[in-house]
Coordinates of C-alpha atoms in Angstrom, one line a residue:
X1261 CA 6.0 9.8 11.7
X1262 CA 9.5 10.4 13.1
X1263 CA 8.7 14.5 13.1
X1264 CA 5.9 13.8 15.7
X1265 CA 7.5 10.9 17.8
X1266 CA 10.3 13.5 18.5
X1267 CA 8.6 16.6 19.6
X1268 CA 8.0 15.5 23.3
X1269 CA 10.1 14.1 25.8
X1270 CA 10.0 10.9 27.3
X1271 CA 7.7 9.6 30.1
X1272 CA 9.9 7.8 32.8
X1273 CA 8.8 4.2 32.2
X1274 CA 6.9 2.6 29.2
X1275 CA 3.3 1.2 30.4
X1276 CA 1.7 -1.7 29.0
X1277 CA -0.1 -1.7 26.2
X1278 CA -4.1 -1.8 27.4
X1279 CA -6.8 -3.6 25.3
X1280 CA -9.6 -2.5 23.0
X1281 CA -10.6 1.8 23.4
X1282 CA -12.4 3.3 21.2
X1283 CA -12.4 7.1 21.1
X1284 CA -14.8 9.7 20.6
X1285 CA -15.0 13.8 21.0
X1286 CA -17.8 16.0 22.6
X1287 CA -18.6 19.4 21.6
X1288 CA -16.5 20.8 23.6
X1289 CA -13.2 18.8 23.0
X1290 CA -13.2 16.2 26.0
X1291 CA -12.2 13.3 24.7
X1292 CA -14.1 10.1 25.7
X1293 CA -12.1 6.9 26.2
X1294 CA -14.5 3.8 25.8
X1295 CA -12.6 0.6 27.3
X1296 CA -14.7 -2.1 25.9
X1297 CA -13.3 -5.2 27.3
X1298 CA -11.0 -6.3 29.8
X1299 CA -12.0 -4.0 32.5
X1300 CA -11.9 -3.7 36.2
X1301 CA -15.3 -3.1 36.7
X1302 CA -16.3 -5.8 34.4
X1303 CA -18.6 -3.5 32.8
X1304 CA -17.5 -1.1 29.3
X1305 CA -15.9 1.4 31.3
X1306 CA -15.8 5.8 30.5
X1307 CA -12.9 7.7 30.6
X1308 CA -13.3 11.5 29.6
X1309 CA -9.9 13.4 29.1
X1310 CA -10.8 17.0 29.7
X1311 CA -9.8 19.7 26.7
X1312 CA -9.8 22.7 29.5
X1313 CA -6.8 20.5 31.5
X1314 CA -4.9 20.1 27.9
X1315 CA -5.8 16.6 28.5
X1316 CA -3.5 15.8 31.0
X1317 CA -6.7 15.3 34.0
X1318 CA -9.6 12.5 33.8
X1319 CA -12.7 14.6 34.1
X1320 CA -14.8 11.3 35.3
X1321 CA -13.9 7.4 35.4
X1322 CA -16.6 5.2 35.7
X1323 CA -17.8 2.1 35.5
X1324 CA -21.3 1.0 33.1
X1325 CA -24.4 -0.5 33.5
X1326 CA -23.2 -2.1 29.4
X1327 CA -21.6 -5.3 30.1
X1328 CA -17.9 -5.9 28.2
X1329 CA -18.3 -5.3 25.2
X1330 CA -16.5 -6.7 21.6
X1331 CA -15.4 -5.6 17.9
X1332 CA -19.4 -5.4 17.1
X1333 CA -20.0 -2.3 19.3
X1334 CA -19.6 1.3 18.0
X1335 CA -19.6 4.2 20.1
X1336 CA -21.2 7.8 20.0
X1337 CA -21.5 10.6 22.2
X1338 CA -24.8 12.7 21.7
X1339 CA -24.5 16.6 22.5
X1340 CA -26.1 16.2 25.9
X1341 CA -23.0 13.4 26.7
X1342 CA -25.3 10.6 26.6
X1343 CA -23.4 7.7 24.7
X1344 CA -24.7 5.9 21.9
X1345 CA -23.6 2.2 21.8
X1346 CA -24.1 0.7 18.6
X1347 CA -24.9 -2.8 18.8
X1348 CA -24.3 -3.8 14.9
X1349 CA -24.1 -8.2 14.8
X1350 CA -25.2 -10.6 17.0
X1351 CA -28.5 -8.7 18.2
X1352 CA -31.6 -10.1 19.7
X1353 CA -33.6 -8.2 17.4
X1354 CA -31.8 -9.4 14.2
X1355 CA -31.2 -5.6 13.3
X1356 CA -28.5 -3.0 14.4
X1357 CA -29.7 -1.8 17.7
X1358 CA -29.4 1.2 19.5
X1359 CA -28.2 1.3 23.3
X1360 CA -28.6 4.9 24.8
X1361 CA -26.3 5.3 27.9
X1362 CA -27.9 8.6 30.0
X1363 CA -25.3 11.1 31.2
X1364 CA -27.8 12.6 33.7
X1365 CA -27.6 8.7 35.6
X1366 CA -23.4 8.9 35.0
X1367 CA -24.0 6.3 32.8
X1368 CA -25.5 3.9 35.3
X1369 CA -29.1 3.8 33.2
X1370 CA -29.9 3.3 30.0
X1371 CA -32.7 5.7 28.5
X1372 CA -33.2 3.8 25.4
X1373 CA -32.5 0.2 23.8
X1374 CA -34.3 -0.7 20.5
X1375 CA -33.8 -2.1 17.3
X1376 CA -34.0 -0.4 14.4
X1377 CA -34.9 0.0 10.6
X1378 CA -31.4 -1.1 10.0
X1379 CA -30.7 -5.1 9.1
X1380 CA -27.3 -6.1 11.3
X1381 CA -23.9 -5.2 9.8
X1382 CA -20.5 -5.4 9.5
X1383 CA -17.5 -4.0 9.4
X1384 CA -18.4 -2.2 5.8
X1385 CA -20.2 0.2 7.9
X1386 CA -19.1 3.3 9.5
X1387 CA -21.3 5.7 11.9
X1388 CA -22.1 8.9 12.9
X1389 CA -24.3 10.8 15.5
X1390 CA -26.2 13.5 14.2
X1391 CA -26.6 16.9 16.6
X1392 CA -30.5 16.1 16.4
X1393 CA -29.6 12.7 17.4
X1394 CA -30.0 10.9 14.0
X1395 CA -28.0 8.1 13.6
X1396 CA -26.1 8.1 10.3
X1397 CA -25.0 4.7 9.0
X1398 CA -22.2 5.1 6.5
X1399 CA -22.2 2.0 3.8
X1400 CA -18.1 1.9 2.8
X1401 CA -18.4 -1.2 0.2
X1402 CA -20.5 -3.8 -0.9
X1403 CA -23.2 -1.0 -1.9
X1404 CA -25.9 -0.8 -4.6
X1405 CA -24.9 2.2 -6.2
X1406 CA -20.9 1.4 -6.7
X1407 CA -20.7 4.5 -4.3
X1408 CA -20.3 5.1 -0.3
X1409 CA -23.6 5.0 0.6
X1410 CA -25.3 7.5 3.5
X1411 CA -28.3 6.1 5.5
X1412 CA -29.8 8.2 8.2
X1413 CA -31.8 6.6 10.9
X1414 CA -34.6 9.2 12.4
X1415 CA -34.2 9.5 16.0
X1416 CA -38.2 11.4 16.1
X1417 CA -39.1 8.1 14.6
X1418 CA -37.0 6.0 17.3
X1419 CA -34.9 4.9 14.4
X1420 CA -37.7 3.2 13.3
X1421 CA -37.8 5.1 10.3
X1422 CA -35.1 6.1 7.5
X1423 CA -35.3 9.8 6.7
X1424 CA -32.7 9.5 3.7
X1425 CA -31.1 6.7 1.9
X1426 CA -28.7 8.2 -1.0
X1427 CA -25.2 7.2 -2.7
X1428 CA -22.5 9.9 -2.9
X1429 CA -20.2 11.2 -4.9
X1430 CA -17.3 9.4 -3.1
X1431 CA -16.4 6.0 -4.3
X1432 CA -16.5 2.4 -2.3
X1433 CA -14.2 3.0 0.7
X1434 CA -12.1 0.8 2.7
X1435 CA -10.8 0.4 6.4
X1436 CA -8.0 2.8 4.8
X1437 CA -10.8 5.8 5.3
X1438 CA -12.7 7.6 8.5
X1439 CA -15.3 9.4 8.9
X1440 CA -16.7 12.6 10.8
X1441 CA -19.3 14.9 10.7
X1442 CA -18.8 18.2 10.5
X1443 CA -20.9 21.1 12.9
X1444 CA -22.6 22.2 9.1
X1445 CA -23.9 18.7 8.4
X1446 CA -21.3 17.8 5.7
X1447 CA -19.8 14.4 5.9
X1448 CA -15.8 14.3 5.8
X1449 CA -13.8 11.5 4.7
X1450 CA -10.4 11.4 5.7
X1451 CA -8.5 8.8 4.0
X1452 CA -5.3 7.7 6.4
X1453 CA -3.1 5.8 3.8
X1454 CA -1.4 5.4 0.1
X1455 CA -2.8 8.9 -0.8
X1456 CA -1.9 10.9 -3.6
X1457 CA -0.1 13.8 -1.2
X1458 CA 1.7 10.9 0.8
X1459 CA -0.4 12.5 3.9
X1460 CA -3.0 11.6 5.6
X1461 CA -5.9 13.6 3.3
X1462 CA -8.9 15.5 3.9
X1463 CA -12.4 15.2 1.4
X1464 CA -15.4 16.6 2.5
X1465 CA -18.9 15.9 0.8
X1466 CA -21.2 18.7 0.9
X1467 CA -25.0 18.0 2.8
X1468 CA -25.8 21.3 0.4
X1469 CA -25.8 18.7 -2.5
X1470 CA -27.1 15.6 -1.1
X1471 CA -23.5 14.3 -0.3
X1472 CA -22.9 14.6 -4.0
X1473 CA -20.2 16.6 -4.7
X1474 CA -17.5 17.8 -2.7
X1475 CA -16.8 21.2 -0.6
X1476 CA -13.1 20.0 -0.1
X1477 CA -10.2 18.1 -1.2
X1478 CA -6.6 18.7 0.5
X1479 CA -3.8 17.0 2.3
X1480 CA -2.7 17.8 5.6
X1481 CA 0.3 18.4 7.9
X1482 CA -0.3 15.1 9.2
X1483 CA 1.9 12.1 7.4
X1484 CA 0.0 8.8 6.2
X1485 CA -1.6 7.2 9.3
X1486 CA -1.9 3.8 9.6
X1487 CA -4.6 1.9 12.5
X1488 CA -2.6 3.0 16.0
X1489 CA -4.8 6.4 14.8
X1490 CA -8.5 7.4 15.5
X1491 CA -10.0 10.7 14.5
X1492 CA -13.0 12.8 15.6
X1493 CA -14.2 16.6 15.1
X1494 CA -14.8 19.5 17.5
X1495 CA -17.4 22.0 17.3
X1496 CA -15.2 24.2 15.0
X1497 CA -14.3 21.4 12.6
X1498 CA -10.8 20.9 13.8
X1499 CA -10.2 17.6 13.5
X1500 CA -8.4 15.6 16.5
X1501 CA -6.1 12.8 15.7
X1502 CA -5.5 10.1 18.3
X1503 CA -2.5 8.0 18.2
X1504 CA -3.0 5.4 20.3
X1505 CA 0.3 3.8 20.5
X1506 CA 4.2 3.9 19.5
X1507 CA 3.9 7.3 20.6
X1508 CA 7.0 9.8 21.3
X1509 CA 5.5 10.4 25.2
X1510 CA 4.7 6.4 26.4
X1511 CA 0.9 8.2 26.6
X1512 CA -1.9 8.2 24.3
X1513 CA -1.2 11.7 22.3
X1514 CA -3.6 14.1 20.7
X1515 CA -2.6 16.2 17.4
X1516 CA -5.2 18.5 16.3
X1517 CA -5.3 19.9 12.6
X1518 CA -6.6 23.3 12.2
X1519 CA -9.5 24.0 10.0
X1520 CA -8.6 27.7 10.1
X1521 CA -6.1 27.1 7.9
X1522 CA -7.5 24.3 6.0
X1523 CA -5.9 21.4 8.0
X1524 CA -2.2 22.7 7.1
X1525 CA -1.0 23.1 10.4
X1526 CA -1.6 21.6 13.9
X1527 CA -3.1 23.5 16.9
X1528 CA -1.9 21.2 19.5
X1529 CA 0.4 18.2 19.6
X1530 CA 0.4 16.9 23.2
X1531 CA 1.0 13.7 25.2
X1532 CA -2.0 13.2 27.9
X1533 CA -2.3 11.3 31.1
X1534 CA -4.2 8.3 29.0
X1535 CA -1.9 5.3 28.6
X1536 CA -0.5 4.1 25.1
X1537 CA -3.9 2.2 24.1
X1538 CA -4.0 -0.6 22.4
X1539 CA -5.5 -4.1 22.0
X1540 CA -2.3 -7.4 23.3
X1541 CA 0.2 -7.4 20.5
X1542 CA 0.7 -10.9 18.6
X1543 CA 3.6 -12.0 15.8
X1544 CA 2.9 -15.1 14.0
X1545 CA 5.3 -17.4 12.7
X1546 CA 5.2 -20.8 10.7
X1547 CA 6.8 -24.1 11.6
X1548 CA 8.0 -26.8 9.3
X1549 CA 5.1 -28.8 9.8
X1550 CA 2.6 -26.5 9.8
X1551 CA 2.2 -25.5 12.9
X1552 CA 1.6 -21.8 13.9
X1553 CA 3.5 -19.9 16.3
X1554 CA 1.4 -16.8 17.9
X1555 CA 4.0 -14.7 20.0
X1556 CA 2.3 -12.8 22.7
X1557 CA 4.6 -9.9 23.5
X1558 CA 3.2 -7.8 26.1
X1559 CA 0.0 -7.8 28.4
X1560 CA 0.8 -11.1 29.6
X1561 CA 0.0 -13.4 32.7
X1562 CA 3.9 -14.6 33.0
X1563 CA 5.0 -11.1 32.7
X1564 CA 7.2 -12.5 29.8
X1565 CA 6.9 -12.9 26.1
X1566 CA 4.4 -15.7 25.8
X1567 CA 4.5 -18.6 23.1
X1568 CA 1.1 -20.1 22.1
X1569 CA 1.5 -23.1 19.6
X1570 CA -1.7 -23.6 17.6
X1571 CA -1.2 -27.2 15.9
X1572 CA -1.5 -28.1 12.1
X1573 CA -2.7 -31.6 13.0
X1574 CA -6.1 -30.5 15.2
X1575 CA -6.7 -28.5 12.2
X1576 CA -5.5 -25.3 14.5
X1577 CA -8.2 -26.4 16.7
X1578 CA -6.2 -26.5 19.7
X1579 CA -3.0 -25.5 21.5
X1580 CA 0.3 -27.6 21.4
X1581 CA 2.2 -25.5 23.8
X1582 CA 1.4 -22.2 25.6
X1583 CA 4.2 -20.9 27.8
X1584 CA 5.7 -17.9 29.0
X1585 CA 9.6 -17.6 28.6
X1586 CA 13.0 -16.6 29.6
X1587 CA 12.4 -13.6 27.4
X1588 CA 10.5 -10.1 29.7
X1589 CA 8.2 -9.0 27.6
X1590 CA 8.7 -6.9 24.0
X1591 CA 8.1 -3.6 22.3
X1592 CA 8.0 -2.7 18.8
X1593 CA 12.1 -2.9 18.9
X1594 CA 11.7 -6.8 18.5
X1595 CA 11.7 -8.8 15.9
X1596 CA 11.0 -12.8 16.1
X1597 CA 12.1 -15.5 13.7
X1598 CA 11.6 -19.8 14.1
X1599 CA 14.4 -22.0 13.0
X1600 CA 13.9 -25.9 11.6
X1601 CA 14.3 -27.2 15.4
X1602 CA 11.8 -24.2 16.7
X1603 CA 14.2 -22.1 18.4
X1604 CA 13.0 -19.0 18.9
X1605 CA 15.0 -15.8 17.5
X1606 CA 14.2 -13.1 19.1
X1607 CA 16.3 -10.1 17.1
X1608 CA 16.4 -6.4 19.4
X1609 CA 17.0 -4.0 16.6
X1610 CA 17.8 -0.8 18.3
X1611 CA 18.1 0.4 22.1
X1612 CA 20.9 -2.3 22.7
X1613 CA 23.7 -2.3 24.6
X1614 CA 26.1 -3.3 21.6
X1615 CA 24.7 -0.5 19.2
X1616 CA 24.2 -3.5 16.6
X1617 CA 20.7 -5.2 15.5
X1618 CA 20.8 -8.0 18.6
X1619 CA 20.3 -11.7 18.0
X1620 CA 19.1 -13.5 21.1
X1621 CA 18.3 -17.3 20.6
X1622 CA 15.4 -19.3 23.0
X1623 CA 16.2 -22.8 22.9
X1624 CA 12.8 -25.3 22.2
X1625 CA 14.6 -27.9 23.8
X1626 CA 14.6 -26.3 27.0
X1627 CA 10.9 -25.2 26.2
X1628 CA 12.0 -21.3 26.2
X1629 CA 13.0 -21.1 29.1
X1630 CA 17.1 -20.9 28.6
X1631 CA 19.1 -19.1 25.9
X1632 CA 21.7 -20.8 23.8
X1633 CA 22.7 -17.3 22.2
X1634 CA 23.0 -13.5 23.1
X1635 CA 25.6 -11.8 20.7
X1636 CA 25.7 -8.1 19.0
X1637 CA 26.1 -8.7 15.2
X1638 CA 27.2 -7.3 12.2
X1639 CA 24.6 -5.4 11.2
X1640 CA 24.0 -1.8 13.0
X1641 CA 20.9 -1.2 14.9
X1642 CA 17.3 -0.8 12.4
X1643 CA 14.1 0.6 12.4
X1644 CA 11.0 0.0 10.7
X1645 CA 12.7 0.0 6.8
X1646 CA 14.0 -3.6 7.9
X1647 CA 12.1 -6.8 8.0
X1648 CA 13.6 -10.5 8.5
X1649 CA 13.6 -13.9 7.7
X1650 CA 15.8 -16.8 8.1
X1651 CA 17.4 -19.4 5.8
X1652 CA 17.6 -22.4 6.2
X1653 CA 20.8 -22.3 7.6
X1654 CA 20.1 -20.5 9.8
X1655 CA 21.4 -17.5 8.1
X1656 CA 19.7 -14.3 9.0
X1657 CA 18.5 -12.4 5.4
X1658 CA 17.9 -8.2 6.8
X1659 CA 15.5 -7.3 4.4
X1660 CA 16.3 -3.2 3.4
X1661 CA 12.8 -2.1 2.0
X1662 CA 13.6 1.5 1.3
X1663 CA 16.5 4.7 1.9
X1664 CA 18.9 2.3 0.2
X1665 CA 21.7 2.8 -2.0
X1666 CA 21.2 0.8 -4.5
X1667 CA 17.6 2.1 -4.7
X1668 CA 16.0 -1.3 -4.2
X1669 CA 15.0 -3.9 -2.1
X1670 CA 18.3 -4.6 -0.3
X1671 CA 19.2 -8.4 0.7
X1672 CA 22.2 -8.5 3.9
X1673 CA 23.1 -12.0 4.8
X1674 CA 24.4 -12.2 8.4
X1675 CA 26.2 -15.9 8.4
X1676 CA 25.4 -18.3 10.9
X1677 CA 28.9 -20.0 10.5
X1678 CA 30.4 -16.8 11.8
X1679 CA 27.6 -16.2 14.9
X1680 CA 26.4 -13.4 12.8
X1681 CA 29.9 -11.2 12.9
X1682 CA 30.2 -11.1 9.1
X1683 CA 28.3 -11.1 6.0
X1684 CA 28.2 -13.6 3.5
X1685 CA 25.9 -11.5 0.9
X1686 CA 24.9 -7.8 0.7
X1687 CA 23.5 -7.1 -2.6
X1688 CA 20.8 -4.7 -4.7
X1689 CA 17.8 -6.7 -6.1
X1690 CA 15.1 -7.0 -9.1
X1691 CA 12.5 -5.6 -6.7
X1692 CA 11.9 -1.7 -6.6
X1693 CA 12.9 0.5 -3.6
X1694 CA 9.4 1.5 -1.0
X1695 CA 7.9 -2.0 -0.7
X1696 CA 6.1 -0.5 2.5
X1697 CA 2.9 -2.7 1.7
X1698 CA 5.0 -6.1 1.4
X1699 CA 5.6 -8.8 3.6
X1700 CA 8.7 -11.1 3.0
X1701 CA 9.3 -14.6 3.4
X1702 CA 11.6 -17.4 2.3
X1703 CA 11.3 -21.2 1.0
X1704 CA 13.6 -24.0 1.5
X1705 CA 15.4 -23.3 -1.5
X1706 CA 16.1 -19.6 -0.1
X1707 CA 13.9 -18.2 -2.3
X1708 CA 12.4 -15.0 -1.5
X1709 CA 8.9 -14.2 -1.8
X1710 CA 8.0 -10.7 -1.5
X1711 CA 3.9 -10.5 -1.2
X1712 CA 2.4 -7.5 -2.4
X1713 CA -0.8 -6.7 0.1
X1714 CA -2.4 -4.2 -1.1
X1715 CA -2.5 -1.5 -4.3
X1716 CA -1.8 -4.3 -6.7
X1717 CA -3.0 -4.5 -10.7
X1718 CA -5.0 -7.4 -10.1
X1719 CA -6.9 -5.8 -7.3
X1720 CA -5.6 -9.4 -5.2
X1721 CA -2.7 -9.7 -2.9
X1722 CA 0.4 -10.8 -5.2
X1723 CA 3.3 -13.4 -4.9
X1724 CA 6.4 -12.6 -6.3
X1725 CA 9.5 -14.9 -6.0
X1726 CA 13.0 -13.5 -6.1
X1727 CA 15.5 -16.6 -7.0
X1728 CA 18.2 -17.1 -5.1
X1729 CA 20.0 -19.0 -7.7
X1730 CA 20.1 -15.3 -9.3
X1731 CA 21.7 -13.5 -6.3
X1732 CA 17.7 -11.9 -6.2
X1733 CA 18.4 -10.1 -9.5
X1734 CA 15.7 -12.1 -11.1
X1735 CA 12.2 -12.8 -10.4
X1736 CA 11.3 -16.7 -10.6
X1737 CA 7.4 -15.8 -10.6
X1738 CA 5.1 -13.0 -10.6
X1739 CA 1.0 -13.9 -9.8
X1740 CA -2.2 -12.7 -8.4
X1741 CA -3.4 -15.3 -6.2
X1742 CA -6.6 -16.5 -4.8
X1743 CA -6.5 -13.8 -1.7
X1744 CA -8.1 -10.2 -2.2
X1745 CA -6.1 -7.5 -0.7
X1746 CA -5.2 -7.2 2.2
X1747 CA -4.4 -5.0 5.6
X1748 CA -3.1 -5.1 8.6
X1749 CA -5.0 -7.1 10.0
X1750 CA -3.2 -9.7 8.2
X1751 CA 0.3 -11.7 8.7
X1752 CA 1.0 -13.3 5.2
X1753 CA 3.2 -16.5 6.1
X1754 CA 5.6 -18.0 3.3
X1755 CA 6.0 -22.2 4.5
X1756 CA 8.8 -24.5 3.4
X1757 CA 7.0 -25.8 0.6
X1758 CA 6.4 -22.6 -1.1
X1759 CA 2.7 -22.5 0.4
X1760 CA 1.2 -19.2 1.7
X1761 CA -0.6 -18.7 4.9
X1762 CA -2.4 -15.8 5.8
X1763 CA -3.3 -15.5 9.3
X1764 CA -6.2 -12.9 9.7
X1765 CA -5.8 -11.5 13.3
X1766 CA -9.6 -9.3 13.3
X1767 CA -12.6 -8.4 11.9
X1768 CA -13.0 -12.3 11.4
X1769 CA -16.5 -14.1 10.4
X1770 CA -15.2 -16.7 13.4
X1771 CA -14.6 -13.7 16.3
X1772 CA -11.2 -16.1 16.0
X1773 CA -7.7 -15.3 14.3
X1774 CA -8.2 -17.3 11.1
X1775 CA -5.9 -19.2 9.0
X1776 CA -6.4 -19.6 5.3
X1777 CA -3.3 -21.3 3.0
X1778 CA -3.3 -20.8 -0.7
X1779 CA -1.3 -23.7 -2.4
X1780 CA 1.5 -23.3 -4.3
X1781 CA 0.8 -25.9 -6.4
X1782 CA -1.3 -24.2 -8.0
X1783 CA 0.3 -20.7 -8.5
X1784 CA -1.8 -19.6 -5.3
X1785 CA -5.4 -19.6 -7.2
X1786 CA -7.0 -21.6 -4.9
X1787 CA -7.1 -22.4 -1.4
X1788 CA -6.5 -25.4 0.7
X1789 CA -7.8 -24.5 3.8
X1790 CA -9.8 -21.7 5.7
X1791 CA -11.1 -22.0 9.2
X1792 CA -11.4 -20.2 12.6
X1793 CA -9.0 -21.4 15.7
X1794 CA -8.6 -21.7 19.4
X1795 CA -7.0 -18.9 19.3
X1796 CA -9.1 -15.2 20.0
X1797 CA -8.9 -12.6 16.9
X1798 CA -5.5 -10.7 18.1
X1799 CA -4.7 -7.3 17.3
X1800 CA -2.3 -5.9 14.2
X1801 CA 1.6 -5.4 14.8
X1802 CA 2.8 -2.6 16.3

């Protein structure tokens, strides 16, 4: 990920982070930009980058006659330009609906809305525009035949009508997999993560044999991608990735993988005059009593890094605090912790002035407005192989994850008592070396729980206790628990008591960010509560 951050030079300032684009290609490379929400227009707004500028010109920016729209729209774009909005939940007809967009009326008409064969559905399905217009609809899980399932709406029947409803030869897919359609009709899967070429990989299923067997199977020069990357499909089958954010240029950058060569090498790697795109950017946290802490970083209304404190005793139902703070707003080079008294940490890993990883303390007593610490530490600057948590003293635990020595899990103690100058612990532990799909968190007892998300034996997100009474040489507990696997769309919280709550920021049955806490009293095999909040579903981390 580093190779392609560093091939273009930096943009001169570092715009904010928009909300909520989808993207999609036309034949002939331009890239549309669908702003769904949060618009000036007030309406789900079009903005084409055009392939013969190299992407650095808007070819048109308009304005709709579709109304904002949410996480239950999908978009198309038809050969002729027209775009296809998918209505796929919360439709007057009770069925996925189609909502044709005409490019002859710049969008400012529609030339079709119906319902269709199709019953509503979620976020299982995946789909595609056909270049006779029929609308594929792409069953990832949850299917009869144990299979991703293909069915294709006829557009001469007004979708009215399916022409074919088959399984494949690919297996139930995740949100860890795309999919495009290629000029030939074939249906390619790329599959973005925890593949077996530690790149993002390339499978295509063959239309020749009813999407049974496969014409391809390859990894790519592109690394593992995680959600900050969309991907579509030009006319010559050379697939476009879009990453939307954390981006080497400040701009939304297109890298396209050529099918010349079998998706091997890249064509074009190139910054464009799109913004970083993304939806607001949230970190949750957990106070002693319950109490969650949703940290709104950037895309504010105080220009500042925003607290929002949804309370334990309305059942999350409503806000204790929401304020903005002494802190400007934050990138992805920030880290946030909450003490016993609710001070806010707020740890700068890299870009600082002191060349260390940066401890900067918001005091709750003075609501977050003052600090009652800045200081450098002992620890040098850190990047993404470092996650934190905070003892109970305060102590700040730097959590190595991989490129150690030790080949481990690292633990590095900065001590309180000192201001964070020294360490009182730097140590090896029990727990394997790459625990990219972990999140780590710490009891009262200093405990550390390292929770396994996703690729697990038990096919459920895992708890697994490293004692401190053993220096973290020994594990205390190893368990499946209650919670399927899980993504990025979750935040898995570790409370004082041992409990676990995982906050799921999207893709919610509430259109909220959700809590649900598994009880450790139990070993985590059940749940003690689940419920929507005030709070609107948020995005994933940076």
């Amino acid at each position: 990920m580093e190779a392609l951050k560093n091939e273009f030079p930096a943009r001169k300032s570092l715009q904010e982070f928009e909300s909520n684009f989808q993207f999609v290609s036309s034949g002939n490379g331009d890239i549309f930009a669908i702003k769904k929400s949060q618009t000036d227009s007030k309406s789900t707004e079009i903005h084409i980058l055009s392939a013969a500028a190299n992407y650095q010109q808007f070819s048109l920016q308009t304005g709709t006659c579709l109304h904002e729209t949410g996480v239950n729209f999908t978009f198309l774009v038809a050969a002729n330009k027209d775009v296809y909005a998918i209505k796929r939940s919360e439709t007057g007809t009770h069925s996925t609906e189609v909502h044709i967009l005409s490019a002859a009326d710049n969008y400012q008409r529609f030339s079709l809305q119906t319902g269709t064969c199709l019953h509503e559905t979620e976020d299982n399905f995946s789909f595609l525009l056909a270049p006779n217009n029929d609308l594929i609809a792409i069953k990832q899980s949850r299917t009869g035949t144990n299979s991703t399932e293909i069915h294709i709406l006829s557009a001469a029947d007004n979708y009215q009508r399916f022409s074919l409803q088959t399984g494949t030869g690919l297996h139930e897919t995740d949100r860890r997999f795309a999919f495009l359609l290629t000029p030939k009709g074939d249906i390619c899967a790329i599959k973005k993560e925890f593949t077996g070429t530690r790149s993002t990989e390339v499978h295509i299923l063959s239309a020749t044999s009813g999407f049974k067997e496969f014409s391809l199977h390859t990894g790519t020069c592109l690394h593992e991608t995680i959600d900050n990357f969309e991907f579509l499909m030009d006319d010559k089958q050379n697939i476009i990735a879009i990453k939307k954010c954390a981006t080497g240029t400040h701009s939304t950058e297109v890298h396209i993988l050529s099918a010349g060569n079998n998706y091997q090498n890249f064509s074009k790697q190139t910054g464009t005059c799109l913004h970083e795109t993304a939806r607001n950017v949230f970190r949750f946290l957990l106070a002693g009593n319950g109490d969650v802490y949703a940290i709104k970083q950037l895309h504010t209304g105080t220009n500042s890094t925003e607290i929002h404190i949804l309370s334990a005793a309305s059942n999350y139902q409503r806000f204790s605090l929401q304020t903005g703070t002494c802190l400007h707003e934050t990138d992805r080079t920030f880290d946030f912790l909450l003490a016993p008294n609710g001070d806010l940490y707020a740890l700068k890993k890299s870009g600082t002035d002191s060349h260390t990883t940066e401890v900067h303390i918001l005091s709750a007593a003075d609501s977050y407005q003052k600090f009652s610490l800045h200081t450098g530490t002992c620890l040098h600057e850190t990047d993404d192989t470092f996650t934190f948590t905070l003892g109970t003293n305060n102590d700040i635990y730097a959590i190595k994850k991989r490129n150690t020595d030790t080949n481990s899990t690292e633990v590095h103690v900065l001590s309180a008592a000192n201001n964070y100058q020294c360490f009182s612990l730097q140590t090896g532990t029990c727990l394997h070396i790459n625990a990219y799909n972990f999140d780590f968190g710490m009891d009262h007892k200093n405990n550390l729980y390292a929770l396994k998300k996703r690729n697990t034996d038990s096919n459920s997100t895992e708890v697994h206790v490293l004692s401190a009474d053993s220096k973290y040489q020994a594990f205390s507990l190893h368990t499946p628990s209650a919670l399927h696997e899980t993504f990025e769309n979750f935040s898995l919280l570790v409370a004082e008591n041992g409990d676990l709550c995982a906050i799921k920021k999207n893709d919610t049955g509430t259109h909220s960010t959700e809590v649900h806490k598994l009880s450790a009293s139990n070993t985590y095999q059940s749940f003690s509560l689940h419920t929507g909040t005030c709070l609107h579903e948020t995005d994933v981390d940076f």
